[in-house]
PDB file of C-alpha atoms in Angstrom:
ATOM      1  CA  UNK A 600     -62.351  21.108   6.025  1.00  0.00           C
ATOM      2  CA  UNK A 601     -59.348  23.248   6.898  1.00  0.00           C
ATOM      3  CA  UNK A 602     -57.896  20.484   9.083  1.00  0.00           C
ATOM      4  CA  UNK A 603     -58.297  17.985   6.224  1.00  0.00           C
ATOM      5  CA  UNK A 604     -56.472  20.313   3.818  1.00  0.00           C
ATOM      6  CA  UNK A 605     -53.652  20.770   6.296  1.00  0.00           C
ATOM      7  CA  UNK A 606     -53.376  17.005   6.728  1.00  0.00           C
ATOM      8  CA  UNK A 607     -53.221  16.431   2.961  1.00  0.00           C
ATOM      9  CA  UNK A 608     -50.614  19.165   2.606  1.00  0.00           C
ATOM     10  CA  UNK A 609     -48.448  17.646   5.341  1.00  0.00           C
ATOM     11  CA  UNK A 610     -48.750  14.186   3.787  1.00  0.00           C
ATOM     12  CA  UNK A 611     -47.751  15.549   0.368  1.00  0.00           C
ATOM     13  CA  UNK A 612     -44.697  17.205   1.892  1.00  0.00           C
ATOM     14  CA  UNK A 613     -43.567  13.983   3.580  1.00  0.00           C
ATOM     15  CA  UNK A 614     -44.092  11.993   0.377  1.00  0.00           C
ATOM     16  CA  UNK A 615     -42.052  14.492  -1.645  1.00  0.00           C
ATOM     17  CA  UNK A 616     -39.245  14.337   0.920  1.00  0.00           C
ATOM     18  CA  UNK A 617     -39.134  10.532   0.808  1.00  0.00           C
ATOM     19  CA  UNK A 618     -39.106  10.470  -2.982  1.00  0.00           C
ATOM     20  CA  UNK A 619     -36.286  13.008  -3.091  1.00  0.00           C
ATOM     21  CA  UNK A 620     -34.315  10.946  -0.601  1.00  0.00           C
ATOM     22  CA  UNK A 621     -34.755   7.816  -2.663  1.00  0.00           C
ATOM     23  CA  UNK A 622     -33.486   9.590  -5.758  1.00  0.00           C
ATOM     24  CA  UNK A 623     -30.408  10.766  -3.892  1.00  0.00           C
ATOM     25  CA  UNK A 624     -29.649   7.475  -2.153  1.00  0.00           C
ATOM     26  CA  UNK A 625     -29.997   5.056  -5.027  1.00  0.00           C
ATOM     27  CA  UNK A 626     -27.945   5.526  -8.181  1.00  0.00           C
ATOM     28  CA  UNK A 627     -28.426   3.244 -11.167  1.00  0.00           C
ATOM     29  CA  UNK A 628     -26.304   0.100 -10.907  1.00  0.00           C
ATOM     30  CA  UNK A 629     -23.522  -0.079 -13.461  1.00  0.00           C
ATOM     31  CA  UNK A 630     -21.411  -2.976 -14.709  1.00  0.00           C
ATOM     32  CA  UNK A 631     -17.730  -2.924 -13.838  1.00  0.00           C
ATOM     33  CA  UNK A 632     -15.470  -1.459 -16.464  1.00  0.00           C
ATOM     34  CA  UNK A 633     -12.054  -2.697 -17.602  1.00  0.00           C
ATOM     35  CA  UNK A 634      -9.751  -0.037 -18.944  1.00  0.00           C
ATOM     36  CA  UNK A 635      -6.193  -0.389 -20.299  1.00  0.00           C
ATOM     37  CA  UNK A 636      -4.105   2.771 -20.463  1.00  0.00           C
ATOM     38  CA  UNK A 637      -1.121   3.327 -22.738  1.00  0.00           C
ATOM     39  CA  UNK A 638       1.645   5.210 -20.909  1.00  0.00           C
ATOM     40  CA  UNK A 639       5.345   5.935 -21.282  1.00  0.00           C
ATOM     41  CA  UNK A 640       7.958   3.655 -19.704  1.00  0.00           C
ATOM     42  CA  UNK A 641       8.087   3.556 -15.900  1.00  0.00           C
ATOM     43  CA  UNK A 642      10.469   1.885 -13.429  1.00  0.00           C
ATOM     44  CA  UNK A 643       8.396   2.333 -10.293  1.00  0.00           C
ATOM     45  CA  UNK A 644       4.962   3.445  -9.175  1.00  0.00           C
ATOM     46  CA  UNK A 645       3.157   5.481  -6.526  1.00  0.00           C
ATOM     47  CA  UNK A 646      -0.488   4.793  -5.642  1.00  0.00           C
ATOM     48  CA  UNK A 647      -2.589   7.330  -3.714  1.00  0.00           C
ATOM     49  CA  UNK A 648      -6.039   5.731  -3.983  1.00  0.00           C
ATOM     50  CA  UNK A 649      -7.609   2.832  -2.013  1.00  0.00           C
ATOM     51  CA  UNK A 650      -6.957   0.142  -4.602  1.00  0.00           C
ATOM     52  CA  UNK A 651      -5.752  -3.449  -4.823  1.00  0.00           C
ATOM     53  CA  UNK A 652      -2.635  -3.391  -6.995  1.00  0.00           C
ATOM     54  CA  UNK A 653      -1.128  -6.526  -8.540  1.00  0.00           C
ATOM     55  CA  UNK A 654       2.341  -6.139 -10.030  1.00  0.00           C
ATOM     56  CA  UNK A 655       4.221  -8.536 -12.311  1.00  0.00           C
ATOM     57  CA  UNK A 656       7.654  -8.008 -13.805  1.00  0.00           C
ATOM     58  CA  UNK A 657       7.351  -8.546 -17.552  1.00  0.00           C
ATOM     59  CA  UNK A 658       8.942  -7.226 -20.732  1.00  0.00           C
ATOM     60  CA  UNK A 659       5.486  -6.060 -21.842  1.00  0.00           C
ATOM     61  CA  UNK A 660       4.361  -2.983 -19.932  1.00  0.00           C
ATOM     62  CA  UNK A 661       0.667  -2.833 -19.018  1.00  0.00           C
ATOM     63  CA  UNK A 662      -1.589  -0.623 -16.893  1.00  0.00           C
ATOM     64  CA  UNK A 663      -5.095  -2.062 -16.430  1.00  0.00           C
ATOM     65  CA  UNK A 664      -7.825  -0.615 -14.209  1.00  0.00           C
ATOM     66  CA  UNK A 665     -11.037  -2.407 -13.246  1.00  0.00           C
ATOM     67  CA  UNK A 666     -13.957  -1.045 -11.258  1.00  0.00           C
ATOM     68  CA  UNK A 667     -16.998   1.183 -11.304  1.00  0.00           C
ATOM     69  CA  UNK A 668     -16.983   3.434 -14.415  1.00  0.00           C
ATOM     70  CA  UNK A 669     -17.497   6.596 -12.349  1.00  0.00           C
ATOM     71  CA  UNK A 670     -14.577   5.661 -10.090  1.00  0.00           C
ATOM     72  CA  UNK A 671     -12.246   4.957 -13.016  1.00  0.00           C
ATOM     73  CA  UNK A 672     -13.147   8.285 -14.608  1.00  0.00           C
ATOM     74  CA  UNK A 673     -11.700  10.052 -11.558  1.00  0.00           C
ATOM     75  CA  UNK A 674      -8.428   8.102 -11.488  1.00  0.00           C
ATOM     76  CA  UNK A 675      -5.420   9.849 -13.019  1.00  0.00           C
ATOM     77  CA  UNK A 676      -2.473   7.797 -14.315  1.00  0.00           C
ATOM     78  CA  UNK A 677       0.600   9.657 -15.478  1.00  0.00           C
ATOM     79  CA  UNK A 678       4.344   9.055 -15.643  1.00  0.00           C
ATOM     80  CA  UNK A 679       6.642  11.641 -14.080  1.00  0.00           C
ATOM     81  CA  UNK A 680      10.315  10.928 -14.664  1.00  0.00           C
ATOM     82  CA  UNK A 681      10.439   7.151 -14.325  1.00  0.00           C
ATOM     83  CA  UNK A 682       7.576   6.867 -11.805  1.00  0.00           C
ATOM     84  CA  UNK A 683       3.970   5.996 -12.630  1.00  0.00           C
ATOM     85  CA  UNK A 684       1.669   8.041 -10.385  1.00  0.00           C
ATOM     86  CA  UNK A 685      -1.905   6.920  -9.738  1.00  0.00           C
ATOM     87  CA  UNK A 686      -4.129   9.434  -7.931  1.00  0.00           C
ATOM     88  CA  UNK A 687      -7.277  11.559  -8.086  1.00  0.00           C
ATOM     89  CA  UNK A 688      -7.563  15.295  -8.568  1.00  0.00           C
ATOM     90  CA  UNK A 689      -9.752  17.612  -6.538  1.00  0.00           C
ATOM     91  CA  UNK A 690     -11.741  16.947  -3.378  1.00  0.00           C
ATOM     92  CA  UNK A 691     -12.245  13.623  -1.673  1.00  0.00           C
ATOM     93  CA  UNK A 692     -15.268  11.561  -2.671  1.00  0.00           C
ATOM     94  CA  UNK A 693     -16.969   8.324  -1.762  1.00  0.00           C
ATOM     95  CA  UNK A 694     -15.868   5.365  -3.868  1.00  0.00           C
ATOM     96  CA  UNK A 695     -18.601   3.235  -5.405  1.00  0.00           C
ATOM     97  CA  UNK A 696     -16.544   0.055  -5.116  1.00  0.00           C
ATOM     98  CA  UNK A 697     -13.071  -1.424  -5.022  1.00  0.00           C
ATOM     99  CA  UNK A 698     -10.645  -0.511  -7.780  1.00  0.00           C
ATOM    100  CA  UNK A 699      -8.316  -3.245  -9.040  1.00  0.00           C
ATOM    101  CA  UNK A 700      -5.107  -2.257 -10.807  1.00  0.00           C
ATOM    102  CA  UNK A 701      -2.884  -4.671 -12.728  1.00  0.00           C
ATOM    103  CA  UNK A 702       0.608  -3.424 -13.537  1.00  0.00           C
ATOM    104  CA  UNK A 703       3.578  -4.896 -15.364  1.00  0.00           C
ATOM    105  CA  UNK A 704       6.906  -3.418 -16.396  1.00  0.00           C
ATOM    106  CA  UNK A 705      10.346  -4.594 -17.431  1.00  0.00           C
ATOM    107  CA  UNK A 706      11.957  -3.039 -14.366  1.00  0.00           C
ATOM    108  CA  UNK A 707      10.787  -1.947 -10.919  1.00  0.00           C
ATOM    109  CA  UNK A 708      12.888  -0.057  -8.382  1.00  0.00           C
ATOM    110  CA  UNK A 709      10.241   1.785  -6.370  1.00  0.00           C
ATOM    111  CA  UNK A 710       6.765   1.108  -4.944  1.00  0.00           C
ATOM    112  CA  UNK A 711       4.726   3.517  -2.845  1.00  0.00           C
ATOM    113  CA  UNK A 712       1.243   3.267  -1.328  1.00  0.00           C
ATOM    114  CA  UNK A 713      -0.567   6.054   0.513  1.00  0.00           C
ATOM    115  CA  UNK A 714      -3.737   5.284   2.461  1.00  0.00           C
ATOM    116  CA  UNK A 715      -5.494   1.926   2.469  1.00  0.00           C
ATOM    117  CA  UNK A 716      -5.372  -0.818  -0.136  1.00  0.00           C
ATOM    118  CA  UNK A 717      -2.585  -3.229  -0.960  1.00  0.00           C
ATOM    119  CA  UNK A 718       0.251  -3.901  -3.362  1.00  0.00           C
ATOM    120  CA  UNK A 719       0.983  -7.527  -4.227  1.00  0.00           C
ATOM    121  CA  UNK A 720       3.882  -8.929  -6.261  1.00  0.00           C
ATOM    122  CA  UNK A 721       3.277 -12.672  -6.585  1.00  0.00           C
ATOM    123  CA  UNK A 722       5.952 -13.641  -9.110  1.00  0.00           C
ATOM    124  CA  UNK A 723       9.762 -13.257  -8.913  1.00  0.00           C
ATOM    125  CA  UNK A 724      10.934  -9.654  -8.940  1.00  0.00           C
ATOM    126  CA  UNK A 725      14.528  -9.131 -10.099  1.00  0.00           C
ATOM    127  CA  UNK A 726      16.170  -5.773  -9.482  1.00  0.00           C
ATOM    128  CA  UNK A 727      19.384  -4.293  -8.149  1.00  0.00           C
ATOM    129  CA  UNK A 728      17.674  -2.273  -5.412  1.00  0.00           C
ATOM    130  CA  UNK A 729      14.044  -1.954  -4.299  1.00  0.00           C
ATOM    131  CA  UNK A 730      12.573   0.902  -2.263  1.00  0.00           C
ATOM    132  CA  UNK A 731       9.177   0.344  -0.579  1.00  0.00           C
ATOM    133  CA  UNK A 732       7.217   3.193   1.036  1.00  0.00           C
ATOM    134  CA  UNK A 733       3.940   2.845   2.879  1.00  0.00           C
ATOM    135  CA  UNK A 734       1.923   5.626   4.484  1.00  0.00           C
ATOM    136  CA  UNK A 735      -1.360   4.746   6.202  1.00  0.00           C
ATOM    137  CA  UNK A 736      -3.027   1.396   6.839  1.00  0.00           C
ATOM    138  CA  UNK A 737      -2.243  -0.424   3.605  1.00  0.00           C
ATOM    139  CA  UNK A 738      -0.080  -3.474   2.997  1.00  0.00           C
ATOM    140  CA  UNK A 739       2.739  -4.794   0.815  1.00  0.00           C
ATOM    141  CA  UNK A 740       3.221  -8.458  -0.085  1.00  0.00           C
ATOM    142  CA  UNK A 741       6.362  -9.249  -2.100  1.00  0.00           C
ATOM    143  CA  UNK A 742       6.484 -12.995  -2.625  1.00  0.00           C
ATOM    144  CA  UNK A 743       9.956 -13.449  -4.138  1.00  0.00           C
ATOM    145  CA  UNK A 744      12.535 -10.685  -4.298  1.00  0.00           C
ATOM    146  CA  UNK A 745      15.912 -11.158  -5.964  1.00  0.00           C
ATOM    147  CA  UNK A 746      17.947  -8.033  -5.251  1.00  0.00           C
ATOM    148  CA  UNK A 747      21.141  -6.694  -3.722  1.00  0.00           C
ATOM    149  CA  UNK A 748      19.488  -4.190  -1.400  1.00  0.00           C
ATOM    150  CA  UNK A 749      16.043  -3.464   0.035  1.00  0.00           C
ATOM    151  CA  UNK A 750      14.744  -0.448   1.916  1.00  0.00           C
ATOM    152  CA  UNK A 751      11.303  -0.096   3.466  1.00  0.00           C
ATOM    153  CA  UNK A 752       9.570   2.854   5.141  1.00  0.00           C
ATOM    154  CA  UNK A 753       6.297   2.649   7.069  1.00  0.00           C
ATOM    155  CA  UNK A 754       4.459   5.639   8.483  1.00  0.00           C
ATOM    156  CA  UNK A 755       1.241   4.594  10.219  1.00  0.00           C
ATOM    157  CA  UNK A 756      -0.297   1.183  10.870  1.00  0.00           C
ATOM    158  CA  UNK A 757       0.499  -0.565   7.601  1.00  0.00           C
ATOM    159  CA  UNK A 758       2.447  -3.779   7.165  1.00  0.00           C
ATOM    160  CA  UNK A 759       5.033  -5.236   4.811  1.00  0.00           C
ATOM    161  CA  UNK A 760       5.785  -8.875   4.087  1.00  0.00           C
ATOM    162  CA  UNK A 761       8.804  -9.596   1.907  1.00  0.00           C
ATOM    163  CA  UNK A 762      10.113 -13.022   0.921  1.00  0.00           C
ATOM    164  CA  UNK A 763      13.423 -13.395  -0.846  1.00  0.00           C
ATOM    165  CA  UNK A 764      14.793 -15.763  -3.411  1.00  0.00           C
ATOM    166  CA  UNK A 765      18.441 -14.806  -2.903  1.00  0.00           C
ATOM    167  CA  UNK A 766      20.659 -13.362  -0.184  1.00  0.00           C
ATOM    168  CA  UNK A 767      20.723  -9.561  -0.083  1.00  0.00           C
ATOM    169  CA  UNK A 768      23.786  -7.496   0.709  1.00  0.00           C
ATOM    170  CA  UNK A 769      21.850  -5.062   2.899  1.00  0.00           C
ATOM    171  CA  UNK A 770      18.406  -4.169   4.189  1.00  0.00           C
ATOM    172  CA  UNK A 771      17.206  -0.921   5.736  1.00  0.00           C
ATOM    173  CA  UNK A 772      13.809  -0.561   7.450  1.00  0.00           C
ATOM    174  CA  UNK A 773      12.194   2.367   9.237  1.00  0.00           C
ATOM    175  CA  UNK A 774       8.870   2.259  11.105  1.00  0.00           C
ATOM    176  CA  UNK A 775       7.102   5.292  12.505  1.00  0.00           C
ATOM    177  CA  UNK A 776       3.875   4.309  14.260  1.00  0.00           C
ATOM    178  CA  UNK A 777       2.395   0.851  14.779  1.00  0.00           C
ATOM    179  CA  UNK A 778       3.346  -0.757  11.482  1.00  0.00           C
ATOM    180  CA  UNK A 779       4.910  -4.200  11.053  1.00  0.00           C
ATOM    181  CA  UNK A 780       7.650  -5.573   8.808  1.00  0.00           C
ATOM    182  CA  UNK A 781       8.021  -9.314   8.226  1.00  0.00           C
ATOM    183  CA  UNK A 782      11.325  -9.892   6.436  1.00  0.00           C
ATOM    184  CA  UNK A 783      12.661 -12.966   8.207  1.00  0.00           C
ATOM    185  CA  UNK A 784      12.156 -15.371   5.305  1.00  0.00           C
ATOM    186  CA  UNK A 785      15.251 -14.320   3.374  1.00  0.00           C
ATOM    187  CA  UNK A 786      18.903 -13.710   4.245  1.00  0.00           C
ATOM    188  CA  UNK A 787      20.698 -10.376   4.369  1.00  0.00           C
ATOM    189  CA  UNK A 788      24.335  -9.823   5.240  1.00  0.00           C
ATOM    190  CA  UNK A 789      23.803  -6.453   6.911  1.00  0.00           C
ATOM    191  CA  UNK A 790      20.723  -4.766   8.305  1.00  0.00           C
ATOM    192  CA  UNK A 791      19.582  -1.477   9.782  1.00  0.00           C
ATOM    193  CA  UNK A 792      16.249  -1.097  11.594  1.00  0.00           C
ATOM    194  CA  UNK A 793      14.765   2.048  13.137  1.00  0.00           C
ATOM    195  CA  UNK A 794      11.496   1.901  15.078  1.00  0.00           C
ATOM    196  CA  UNK A 795       9.720   4.909  16.536  1.00  0.00           C
ATOM    197  CA  UNK A 796       6.481   3.915  18.252  1.00  0.00           C
ATOM    198  CA  UNK A 797       4.960   0.478  18.772  1.00  0.00           C
ATOM    199  CA  UNK A 798       5.888  -1.186  15.502  1.00  0.00           C
ATOM    200  CA  UNK A 799       7.554  -4.567  15.050  1.00  0.00           C
ATOM    201  CA  UNK A 800      10.209  -5.739  12.620  1.00  0.00           C
ATOM    202  CA  UNK A 801      11.558  -9.240  12.023  1.00  0.00           C
ATOM    203  CA  UNK A 802      14.676  -9.870   9.914  1.00  0.00           C
ATOM    204  CA  UNK A 803      17.257 -12.546   9.132  1.00  0.00           C
ATOM    205  CA  UNK A 804      20.779 -11.083   9.188  1.00  0.00           C
ATOM    206  CA  UNK A 805      24.055 -12.989   9.107  1.00  0.00           C
ATOM    207  CA  UNK A 806      26.832 -10.424   9.700  1.00  0.00           C
ATOM    208  CA  UNK A 807      25.884  -7.090  11.299  1.00  0.00           C
ATOM    209  CA  UNK A 808      22.562  -5.699  12.574  1.00  0.00           C
ATOM    210  CA  UNK A 809      22.034  -2.135  13.744  1.00  0.00           C
ATOM    211  CA  UNK A 810      18.860  -1.285  15.637  1.00  0.00           C
ATOM    212  CA  UNK A 811      17.457   1.959  17.027  1.00  0.00           C
ATOM    213  CA  UNK A 812      14.218   1.671  19.001  1.00  0.00           C
ATOM    214  CA  UNK A 813      12.316   4.569  20.528  1.00  0.00           C
ATOM    215  CA  UNK A 814       9.101   3.526  22.272  1.00  0.00           C
ATOM    216  CA  UNK A 815       7.571   0.084  22.735  1.00  0.00           C
ATOM    217  CA  UNK A 816       8.546  -1.420  19.401  1.00  0.00           C
ATOM    218  CA  UNK A 817      10.288  -4.762  18.972  1.00  0.00           C
ATOM    219  CA  UNK A 818      13.103  -5.980  16.752  1.00  0.00           C
ATOM    220  CA  UNK A 819      13.173  -9.727  16.158  1.00  0.00           C
ATOM    221  CA  UNK A 820      16.087 -11.347  14.359  1.00  0.00           C
ATOM    222  CA  UNK A 821      17.330 -14.672  13.032  1.00  0.00           C
ATOM    223  CA  UNK A 822      20.952 -15.524  12.415  1.00  0.00           C
ATOM    224  CA  UNK A 823      23.868 -14.618  14.659  1.00  0.00           C
ATOM    225  CA  UNK A 824      24.826 -11.097  13.590  1.00  0.00           C
ATOM    226  CA  UNK A 825      27.052  -8.701  15.473  1.00  0.00           C
ATOM    227  CA  UNK A 826      24.585  -6.385  17.234  1.00  0.00           C
ATOM    228  CA  UNK A 827      24.590  -2.620  17.631  1.00  0.00           C
ATOM    229  CA  UNK A 828      21.258  -1.871  19.312  1.00  0.00           C
ATOM    230  CA  UNK A 829      20.169   1.218  21.247  1.00  0.00           C
ATOM    231  CA  UNK A 830      16.761   1.251  22.964  1.00  0.00           C
ATOM    232  CA  UNK A 831      14.927   4.212  24.456  1.00  0.00           C
ATOM    233  CA  UNK A 832      11.687   3.061  26.085  1.00  0.00           C
ATOM    234  CA  UNK A 833      10.169  -0.363  26.691  1.00  0.00           C
ATOM    235  CA  UNK A 834      11.050  -1.856  23.323  1.00  0.00           C
ATOM    236  CA  UNK A 835      13.104  -5.016  22.900  1.00  0.00           C
ATOM    237  CA  UNK A 836      15.539  -6.697  20.536  1.00  0.00           C
ATOM    238  CA  UNK A 837      15.488 -10.463  20.743  1.00  0.00           C
ATOM    239  CA  UNK A 838      16.373 -13.554  18.677  1.00  0.00           C
ATOM    240  CA  UNK A 839      13.674 -15.786  17.219  1.00  0.00           C
TER     241      UNK A 839
END
């Protein structure tokens, strides 16, 4: 009799444990939410969450978030100076799904992404100067840039692809880590490229190209620019 009671007690304990685990593991499924936020004017943006961001230059400014309601509730959007900042407060947490962000503004001079995710600009972007900054494993895709100058900074393993619609006066890229820059599909008169690590950068420069490589990185170039290249390590600078 005692052995039977012990067996029933053990079985009850296991059943309670399994039920508790099921309650913890499975949250009720929720429909995705679409949320538009009304913010003050911004001329650039910084994203610090793992999101897919789609930017369009337009006279009507919009900030639209789509995703799991619990995820969106944690996302903070605020404008500081002329920069829209998108981030979360407090400790790190597990995301329930992918967050999609759609942005539009009359002007854009600055884009920054920290962590994973991507920023995509599919339509023509017209600006005097554009500054791109990427930290982590994310990516930038700028389909058609019309500008006078472009600067790009990568820290980590991320990648940038920039296509141009007009010739730029100057470009300036810096890679720290294993990141890649693909900027060979537009012309620039002058260029400066710094690579520290194993990253790669491809450009199309017509007049003067300065390169500084430390490590095993590679600088690939089109055009016939006057070269000023210094290499420390096994890296290379070569035409394509």
